[in-house]
Tab-separated table of C-alpha atoms and ligand atoms in Angstrom:
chain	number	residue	atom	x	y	z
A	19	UNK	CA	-100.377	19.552	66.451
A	20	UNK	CA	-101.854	15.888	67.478
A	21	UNK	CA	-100.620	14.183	70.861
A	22	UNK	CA	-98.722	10.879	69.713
A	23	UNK	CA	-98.049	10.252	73.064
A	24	UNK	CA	-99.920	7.441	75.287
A	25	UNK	CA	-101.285	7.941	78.009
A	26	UNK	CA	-101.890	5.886	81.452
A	27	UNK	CA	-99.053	4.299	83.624
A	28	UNK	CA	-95.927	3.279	81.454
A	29	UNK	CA	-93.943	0.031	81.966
A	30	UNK	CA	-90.412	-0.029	83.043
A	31	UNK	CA	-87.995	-1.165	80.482
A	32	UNK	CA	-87.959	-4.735	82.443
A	33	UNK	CA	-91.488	-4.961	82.088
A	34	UNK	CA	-91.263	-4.478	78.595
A	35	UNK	CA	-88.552	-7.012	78.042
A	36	UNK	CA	-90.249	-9.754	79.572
A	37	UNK	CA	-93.019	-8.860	77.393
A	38	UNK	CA	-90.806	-9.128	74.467
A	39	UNK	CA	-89.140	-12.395	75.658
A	40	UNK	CA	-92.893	-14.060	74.497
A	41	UNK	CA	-92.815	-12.904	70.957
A	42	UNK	CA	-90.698	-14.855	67.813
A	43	UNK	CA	-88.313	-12.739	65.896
A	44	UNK	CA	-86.176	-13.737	63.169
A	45	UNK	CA	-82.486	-14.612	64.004
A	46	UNK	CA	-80.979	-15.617	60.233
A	47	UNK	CA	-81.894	-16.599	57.413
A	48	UNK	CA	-82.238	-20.642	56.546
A	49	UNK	CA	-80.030	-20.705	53.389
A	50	UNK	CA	-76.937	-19.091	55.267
A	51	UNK	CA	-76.992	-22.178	57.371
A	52	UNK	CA	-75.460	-24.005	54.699
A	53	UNK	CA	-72.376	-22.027	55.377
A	54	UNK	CA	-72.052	-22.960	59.195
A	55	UNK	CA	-73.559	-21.955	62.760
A	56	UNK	CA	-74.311	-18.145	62.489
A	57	UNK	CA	-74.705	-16.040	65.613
A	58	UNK	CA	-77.233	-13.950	67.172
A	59	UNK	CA	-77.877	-11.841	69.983
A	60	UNK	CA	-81.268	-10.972	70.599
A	61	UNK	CA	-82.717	-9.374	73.942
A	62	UNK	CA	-79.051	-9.211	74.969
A	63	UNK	CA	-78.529	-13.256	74.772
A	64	UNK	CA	-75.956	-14.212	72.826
A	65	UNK	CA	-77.430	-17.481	70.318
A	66	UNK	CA	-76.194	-19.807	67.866
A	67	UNK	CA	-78.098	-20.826	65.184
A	68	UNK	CA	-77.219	-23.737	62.907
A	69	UNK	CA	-78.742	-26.273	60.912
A	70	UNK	CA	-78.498	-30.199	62.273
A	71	UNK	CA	-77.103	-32.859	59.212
A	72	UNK	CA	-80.347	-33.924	58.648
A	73	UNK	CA	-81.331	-30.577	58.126
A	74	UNK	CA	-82.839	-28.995	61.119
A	75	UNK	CA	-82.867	-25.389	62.070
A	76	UNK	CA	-81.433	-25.095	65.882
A	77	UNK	CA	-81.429	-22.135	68.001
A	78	UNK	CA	-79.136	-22.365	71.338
A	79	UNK	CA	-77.570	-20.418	73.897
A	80	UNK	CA	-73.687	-19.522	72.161
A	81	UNK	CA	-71.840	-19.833	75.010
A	82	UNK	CA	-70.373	-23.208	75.928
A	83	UNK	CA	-70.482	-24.810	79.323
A	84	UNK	CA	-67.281	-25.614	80.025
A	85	UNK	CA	-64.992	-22.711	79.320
A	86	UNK	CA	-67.410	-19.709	77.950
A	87	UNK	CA	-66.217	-20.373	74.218
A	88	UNK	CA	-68.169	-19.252	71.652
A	89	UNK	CA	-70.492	-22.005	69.946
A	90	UNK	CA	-70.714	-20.007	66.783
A	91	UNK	CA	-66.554	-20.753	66.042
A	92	UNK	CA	-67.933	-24.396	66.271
A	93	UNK	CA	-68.975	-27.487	63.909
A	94	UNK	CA	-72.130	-29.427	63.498
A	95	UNK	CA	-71.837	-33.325	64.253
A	96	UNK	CA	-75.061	-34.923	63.805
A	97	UNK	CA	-77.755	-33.098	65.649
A	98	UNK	CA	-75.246	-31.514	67.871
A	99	UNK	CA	-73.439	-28.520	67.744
A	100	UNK	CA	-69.404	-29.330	68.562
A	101	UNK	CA	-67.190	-26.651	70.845
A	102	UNK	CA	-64.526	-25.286	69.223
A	103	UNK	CA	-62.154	-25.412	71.944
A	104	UNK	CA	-62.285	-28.893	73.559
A	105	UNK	CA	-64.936	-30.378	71.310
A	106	UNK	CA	-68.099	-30.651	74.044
A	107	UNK	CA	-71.241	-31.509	71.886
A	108	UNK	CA	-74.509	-29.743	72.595
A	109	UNK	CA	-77.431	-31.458	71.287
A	110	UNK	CA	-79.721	-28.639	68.954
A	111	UNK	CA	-83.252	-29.764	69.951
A	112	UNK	CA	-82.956	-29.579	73.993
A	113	UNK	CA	-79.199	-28.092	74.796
A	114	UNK	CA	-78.371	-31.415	76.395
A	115	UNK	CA	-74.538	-32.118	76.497
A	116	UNK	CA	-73.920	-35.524	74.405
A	117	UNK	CA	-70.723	-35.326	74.143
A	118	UNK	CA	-67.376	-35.008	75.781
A	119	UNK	CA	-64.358	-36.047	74.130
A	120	UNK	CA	-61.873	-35.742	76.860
A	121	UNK	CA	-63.916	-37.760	79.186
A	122	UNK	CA	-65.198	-40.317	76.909
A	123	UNK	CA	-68.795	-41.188	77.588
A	124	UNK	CA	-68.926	-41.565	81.378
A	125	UNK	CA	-70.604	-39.048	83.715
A	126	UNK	CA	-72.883	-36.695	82.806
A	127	UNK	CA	-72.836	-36.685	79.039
A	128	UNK	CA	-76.400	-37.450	77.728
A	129	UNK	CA	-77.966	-37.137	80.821
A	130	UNK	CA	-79.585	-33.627	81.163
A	131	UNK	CA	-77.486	-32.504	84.005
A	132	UNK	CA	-75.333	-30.665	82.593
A	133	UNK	CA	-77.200	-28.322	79.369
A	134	UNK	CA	-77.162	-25.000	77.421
A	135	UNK	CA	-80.588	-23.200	76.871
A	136	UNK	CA	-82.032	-24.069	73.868
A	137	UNK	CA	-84.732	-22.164	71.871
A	138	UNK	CA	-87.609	-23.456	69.332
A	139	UNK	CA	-86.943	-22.769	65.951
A	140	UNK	CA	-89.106	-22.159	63.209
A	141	UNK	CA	-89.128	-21.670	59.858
A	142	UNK	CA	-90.799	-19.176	57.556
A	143	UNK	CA	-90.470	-16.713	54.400
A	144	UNK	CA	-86.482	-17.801	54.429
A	145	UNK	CA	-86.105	-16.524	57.656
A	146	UNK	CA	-84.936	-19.010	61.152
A	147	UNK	CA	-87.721	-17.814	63.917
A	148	UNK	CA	-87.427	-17.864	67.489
A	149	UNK	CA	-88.874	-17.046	70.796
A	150	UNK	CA	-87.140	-16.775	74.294
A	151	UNK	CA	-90.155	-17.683	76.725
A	152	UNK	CA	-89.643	-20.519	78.954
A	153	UNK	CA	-92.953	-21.729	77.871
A	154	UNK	CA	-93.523	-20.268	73.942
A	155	UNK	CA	-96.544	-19.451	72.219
A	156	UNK	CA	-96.761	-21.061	68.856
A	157	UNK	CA	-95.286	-18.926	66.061
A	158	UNK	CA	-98.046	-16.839	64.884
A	159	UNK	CA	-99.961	-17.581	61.847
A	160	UNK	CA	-99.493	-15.901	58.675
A	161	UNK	CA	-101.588	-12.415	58.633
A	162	UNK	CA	-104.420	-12.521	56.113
A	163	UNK	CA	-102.588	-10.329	53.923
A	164	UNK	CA	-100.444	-13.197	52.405
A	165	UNK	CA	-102.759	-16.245	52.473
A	166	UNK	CA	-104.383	-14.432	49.692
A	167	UNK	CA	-101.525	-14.700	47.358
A	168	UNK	CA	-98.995	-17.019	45.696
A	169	UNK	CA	-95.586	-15.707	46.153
A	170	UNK	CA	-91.929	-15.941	45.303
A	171	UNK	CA	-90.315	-14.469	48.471
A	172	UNK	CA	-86.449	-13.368	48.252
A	173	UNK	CA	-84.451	-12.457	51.325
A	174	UNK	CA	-82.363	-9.274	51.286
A	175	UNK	CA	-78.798	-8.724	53.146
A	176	UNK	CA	-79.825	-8.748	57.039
A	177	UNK	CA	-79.084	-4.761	57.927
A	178	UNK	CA	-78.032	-3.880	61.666
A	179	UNK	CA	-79.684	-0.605	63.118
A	180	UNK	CA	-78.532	1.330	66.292
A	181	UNK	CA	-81.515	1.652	67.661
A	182	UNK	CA	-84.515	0.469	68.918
A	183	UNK	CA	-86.644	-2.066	66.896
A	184	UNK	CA	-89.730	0.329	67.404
A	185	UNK	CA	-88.013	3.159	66.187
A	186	UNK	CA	-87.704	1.243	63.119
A	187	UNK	CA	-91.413	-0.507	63.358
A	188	UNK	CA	-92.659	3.184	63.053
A	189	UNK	CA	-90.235	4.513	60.185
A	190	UNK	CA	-91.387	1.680	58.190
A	191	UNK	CA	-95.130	3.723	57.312
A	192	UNK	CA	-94.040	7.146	58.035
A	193	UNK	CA	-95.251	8.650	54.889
A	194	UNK	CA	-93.749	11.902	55.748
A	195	UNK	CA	-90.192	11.006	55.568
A	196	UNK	CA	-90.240	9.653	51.799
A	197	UNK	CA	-89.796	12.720	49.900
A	198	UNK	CA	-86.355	13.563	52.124
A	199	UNK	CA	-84.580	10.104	52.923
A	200	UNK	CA	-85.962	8.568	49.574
A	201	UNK	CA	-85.380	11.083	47.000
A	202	UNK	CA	-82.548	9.590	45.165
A	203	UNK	CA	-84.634	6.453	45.338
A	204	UNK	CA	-88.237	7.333	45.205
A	205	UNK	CA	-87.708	10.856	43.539
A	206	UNK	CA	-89.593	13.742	44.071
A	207	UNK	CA	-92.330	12.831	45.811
A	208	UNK	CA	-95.130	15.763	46.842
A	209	UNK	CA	-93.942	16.999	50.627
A	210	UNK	CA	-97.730	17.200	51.895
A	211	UNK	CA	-98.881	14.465	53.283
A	212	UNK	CA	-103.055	13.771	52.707
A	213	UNK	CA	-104.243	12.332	56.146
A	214	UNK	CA	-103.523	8.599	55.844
A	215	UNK	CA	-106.661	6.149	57.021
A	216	UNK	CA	-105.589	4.232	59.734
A	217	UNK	CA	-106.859	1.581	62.154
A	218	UNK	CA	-106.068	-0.065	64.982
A	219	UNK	CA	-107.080	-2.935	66.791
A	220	UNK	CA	-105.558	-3.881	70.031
A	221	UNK	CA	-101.957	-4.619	69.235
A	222	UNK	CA	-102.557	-4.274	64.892
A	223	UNK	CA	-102.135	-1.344	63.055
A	224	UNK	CA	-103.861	-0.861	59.208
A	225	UNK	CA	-103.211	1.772	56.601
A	226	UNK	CA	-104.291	1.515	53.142
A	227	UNK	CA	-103.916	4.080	51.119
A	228	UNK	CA	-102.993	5.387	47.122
A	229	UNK	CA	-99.617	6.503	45.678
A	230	UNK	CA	-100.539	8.226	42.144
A	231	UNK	CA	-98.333	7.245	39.142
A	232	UNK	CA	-95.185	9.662	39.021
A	233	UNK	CA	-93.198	11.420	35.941
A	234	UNK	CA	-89.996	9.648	35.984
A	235	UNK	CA	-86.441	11.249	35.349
A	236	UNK	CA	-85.844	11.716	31.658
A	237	UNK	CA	-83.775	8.779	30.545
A	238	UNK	CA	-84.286	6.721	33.642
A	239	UNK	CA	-85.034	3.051	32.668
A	240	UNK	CA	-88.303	1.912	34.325
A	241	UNK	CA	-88.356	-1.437	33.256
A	242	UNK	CA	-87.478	-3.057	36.243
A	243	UNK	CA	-89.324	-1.207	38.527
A	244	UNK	CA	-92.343	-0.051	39.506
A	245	UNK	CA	-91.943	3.135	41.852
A	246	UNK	CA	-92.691	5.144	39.428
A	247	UNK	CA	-96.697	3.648	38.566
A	248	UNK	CA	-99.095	4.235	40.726
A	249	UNK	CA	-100.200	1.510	43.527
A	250	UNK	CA	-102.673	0.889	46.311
A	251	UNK	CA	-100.095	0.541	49.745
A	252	UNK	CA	-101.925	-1.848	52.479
A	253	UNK	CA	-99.629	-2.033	55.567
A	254	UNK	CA	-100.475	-4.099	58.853
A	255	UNK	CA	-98.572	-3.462	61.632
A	256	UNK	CA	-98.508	-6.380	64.173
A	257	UNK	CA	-96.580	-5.004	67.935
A	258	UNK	CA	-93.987	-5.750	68.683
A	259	UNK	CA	-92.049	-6.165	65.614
A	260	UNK	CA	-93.734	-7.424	62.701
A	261	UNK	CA	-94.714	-4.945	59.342
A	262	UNK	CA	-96.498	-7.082	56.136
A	263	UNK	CA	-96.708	-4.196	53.338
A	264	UNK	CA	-98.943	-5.149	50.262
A	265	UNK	CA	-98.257	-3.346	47.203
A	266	UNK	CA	-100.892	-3.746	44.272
A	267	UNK	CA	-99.419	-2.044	41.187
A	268	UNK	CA	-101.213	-0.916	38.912
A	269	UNK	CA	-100.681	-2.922	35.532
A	270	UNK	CA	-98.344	-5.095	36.690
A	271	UNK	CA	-99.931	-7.502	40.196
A	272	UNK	CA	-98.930	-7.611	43.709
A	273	UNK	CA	-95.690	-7.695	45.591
A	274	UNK	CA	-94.809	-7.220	49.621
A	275	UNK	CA	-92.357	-6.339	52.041
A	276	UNK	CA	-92.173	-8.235	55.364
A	277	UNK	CA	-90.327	-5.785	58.076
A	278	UNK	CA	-89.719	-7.649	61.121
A	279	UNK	CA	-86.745	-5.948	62.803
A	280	UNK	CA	-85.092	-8.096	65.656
A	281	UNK	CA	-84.448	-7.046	68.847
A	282	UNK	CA	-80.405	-7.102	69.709
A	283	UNK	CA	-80.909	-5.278	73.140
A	284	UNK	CA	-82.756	-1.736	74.434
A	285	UNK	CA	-80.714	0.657	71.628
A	286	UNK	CA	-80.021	-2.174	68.403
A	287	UNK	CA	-81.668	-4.267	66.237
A	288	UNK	CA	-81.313	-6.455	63.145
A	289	UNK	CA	-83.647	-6.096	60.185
A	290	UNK	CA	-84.228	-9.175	58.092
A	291	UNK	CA	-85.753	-8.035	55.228
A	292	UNK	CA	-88.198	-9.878	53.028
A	293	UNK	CA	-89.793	-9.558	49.742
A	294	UNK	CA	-92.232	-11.639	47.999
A	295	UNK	CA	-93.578	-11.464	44.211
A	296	UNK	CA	-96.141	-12.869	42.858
A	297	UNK	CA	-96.509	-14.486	39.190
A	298	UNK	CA	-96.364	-11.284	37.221
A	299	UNK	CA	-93.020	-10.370	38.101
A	300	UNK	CA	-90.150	-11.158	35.882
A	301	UNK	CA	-86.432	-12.586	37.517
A	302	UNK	CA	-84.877	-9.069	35.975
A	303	UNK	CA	-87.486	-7.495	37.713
A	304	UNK	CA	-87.008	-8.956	41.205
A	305	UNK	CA	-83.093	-8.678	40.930
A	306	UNK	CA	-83.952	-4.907	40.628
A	307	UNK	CA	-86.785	-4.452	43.068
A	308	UNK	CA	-84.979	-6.153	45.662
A	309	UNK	CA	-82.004	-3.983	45.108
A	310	UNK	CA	-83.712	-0.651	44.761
A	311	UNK	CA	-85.677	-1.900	48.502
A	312	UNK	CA	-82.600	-2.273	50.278
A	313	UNK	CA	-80.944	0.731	49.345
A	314	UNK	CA	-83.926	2.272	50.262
A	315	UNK	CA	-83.163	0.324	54.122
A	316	UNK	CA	-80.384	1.404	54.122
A	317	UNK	CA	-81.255	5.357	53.583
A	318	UNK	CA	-83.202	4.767	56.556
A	319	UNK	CA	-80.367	2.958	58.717
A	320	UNK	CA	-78.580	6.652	58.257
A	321	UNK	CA	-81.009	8.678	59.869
A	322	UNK	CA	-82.203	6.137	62.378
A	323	UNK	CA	-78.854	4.981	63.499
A	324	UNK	CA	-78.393	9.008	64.836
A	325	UNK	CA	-81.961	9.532	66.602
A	326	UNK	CA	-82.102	10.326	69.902
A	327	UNK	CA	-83.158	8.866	71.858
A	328	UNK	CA	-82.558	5.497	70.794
A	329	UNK	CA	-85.847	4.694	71.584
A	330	UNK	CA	-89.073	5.490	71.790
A	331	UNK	CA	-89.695	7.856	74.665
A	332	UNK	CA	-92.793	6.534	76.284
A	333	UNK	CA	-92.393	8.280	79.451
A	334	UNK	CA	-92.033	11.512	77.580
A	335	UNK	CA	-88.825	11.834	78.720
A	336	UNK	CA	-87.650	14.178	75.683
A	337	UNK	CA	-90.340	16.865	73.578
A	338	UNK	CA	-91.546	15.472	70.427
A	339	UNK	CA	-93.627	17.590	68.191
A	340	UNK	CA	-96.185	15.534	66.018
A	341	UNK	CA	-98.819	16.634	63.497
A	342	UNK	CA	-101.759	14.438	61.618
A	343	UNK	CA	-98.796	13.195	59.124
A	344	UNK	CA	-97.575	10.980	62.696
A	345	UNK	CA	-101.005	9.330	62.593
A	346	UNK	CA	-99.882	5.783	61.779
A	347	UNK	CA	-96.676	6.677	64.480
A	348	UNK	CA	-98.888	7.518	66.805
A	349	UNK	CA	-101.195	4.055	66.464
A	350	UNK	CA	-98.055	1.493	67.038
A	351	UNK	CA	-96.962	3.482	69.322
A	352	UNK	CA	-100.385	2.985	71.380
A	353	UNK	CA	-100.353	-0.902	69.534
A	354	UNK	CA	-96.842	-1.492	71.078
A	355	UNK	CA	-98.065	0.054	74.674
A	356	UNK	CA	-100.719	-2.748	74.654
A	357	UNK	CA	-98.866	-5.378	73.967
A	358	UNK	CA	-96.237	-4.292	76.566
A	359	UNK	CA	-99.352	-3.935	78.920
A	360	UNK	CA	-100.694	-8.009	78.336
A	361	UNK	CA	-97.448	-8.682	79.291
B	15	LIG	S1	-65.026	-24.328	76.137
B	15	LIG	FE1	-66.308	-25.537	74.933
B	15	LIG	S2	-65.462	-27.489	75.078
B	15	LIG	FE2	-64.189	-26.293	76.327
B	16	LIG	FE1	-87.910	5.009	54.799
């Protein structure tokens, strides 16, 4: 049995959130800004995210000044955001009031007395990015993993977990679980696990590792997919909440997963899925990929949703039993401890 558990003094859960206030998770994604202001609630603040007429993303505070409505019921006028109830106008870029139709333009509209909070946004991989930090880092740079190659990326069906982000950060390259939750997906993959090389640096995780080609079903179509060849798997694990996962398969070229699950509050988080191709994939091929990935999200949701606890128990609150198959686990884990620890 290994010892996935840190060691050394652990941070309270408002130590940790603070720490997670100075990362940038994702909080929709761009094209469903088309549709209207989408809300958000991550680290327990409720946002509004919405796209200005001349096309900027926007990420603000959703409640309004005046009377607590919700900003997400509302419009976009200009580079504003418009209040449902009595109209108020919240300017995107800086939460300044600019409007205030029952008072025409005298007072305090458009002077910066009276303003929501308002977030940077940022763009990337389909995906609206933001951070909560009074004073933000700039979003990180690509990892290496992707400058390397020319991608179509595709955005799957944003999937709400209950439970902690980590929990799903360290589902994401638990090998041992893909021959039980994946079977109708993945089929019958071997149930022994060969120890899995992996390396960590600071607050990054790395596995790389083989999957042999499998016997598929009789019958089954494989066009469209290619679970059933064998690939090389390189994962990089960035804490808090960032996965890249690098598939080269064999005969065919390279395609990855981008798991970045977003923090709602302590026990939930969203997962904004995203999938990039390069050249050698086909359109019939994607369609299918993409479709055979989320369901295979979504076998995960079921068991995570139901773990307990709802997070991961640092302070070995609960017993957990691990074994050499929890290696990776056991890294972010440590990773994620770090990055809680630089505060
Ligand atoms: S509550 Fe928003 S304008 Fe009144
Ligand atoms: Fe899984």
């Amino acid at each position: 049995m290994a010892d996935s558990q840190p060691q050394g003094d652990i941070p309270t859960y408002e130590e940790m959130e603070a720490a997670l206030r100075r990362a940038w998770y994702p909080v929709a994604r761009s094209a469903d800004l088309a549709e209207g202001p989408r809300s958000a609630t991550l680290l327990d603040e409720d946002l509004v995210v919405f796209e200005t007429e001349d096309g900027h993303p926007c990420v603000t505070s959703a409640r309004c000044l005046h009377r607590g409505a919700d900003l997400t019921q509302g419009c976009v006028r200009g580079d504003a955001i418009q209040c449902a109830y009595h109209g108020w106008r919240w300017r995107g870029e800086d939460g300044v009031c600019v409007g205030i139709p029952s008072a025409g333009t005298e007072g305090v509209v458009g002077t910066g007395k009276l303003r929501i909070a308002a977030y940077p946004a940022h763009e990337r991989w389909g995906l609206v990015w933001t951070c909560l930090a009074e004073d933000p880092p700039d979003p990180p740079a690509p990892p290496p993993e992707l400058e390397e190659l020319e991608l179509t990326y595709r955005c799957g069906d944003p999937i709400p977990h209950d439970c902690s982000f980590a929990l799903q950060m360290e589902n994401v390259r638990d090998v041992a679980h893909f021959p039980f939750v994946h079977r109708s997906t993945l089929g019958g993959l071997p149930h022994e696990v060969s120890p899995i090389p992996v390396r960590r640096e600071g607050t990054e995780v790395w596995a790389t590792y083989d999957i042999p080609a499998q016997q598929p079903p009789e019958g089954e179509d494989t066009a469209n997919t290619d679970i059933y060849r064998a690939y090389r798997l390189r994962a990089h694990a960035m804490a808090p909440a960032f996965t890249v996962i690098v598939f080269e398969v064999e005969g065919m070229g390279s395609r990855l997963i981008i798991n970045a699950p977003s923090p709602v509050g302590r026990y939930e988080c969203v997962v904004y899925p995203v999938f990039g191709f390069d050249g050698a994939f086909t359109e019939e091929f994607l369609d299918s990929q993409v479709a055979i990935e989320m369901a295979i999200f979504l076998e995960d949701r079921d068991v995570l949703d139901r773990l307990k606890p709802k997070e991961i128990p640092f302070g070995g609150e609960v017993v957990e039993t691990s074994t050499a198959s929890d290696r990776y686990t056991g890294e972010y884990r440590k990773a994620l401890l770090e990055f809680y620890r630089q505060g």
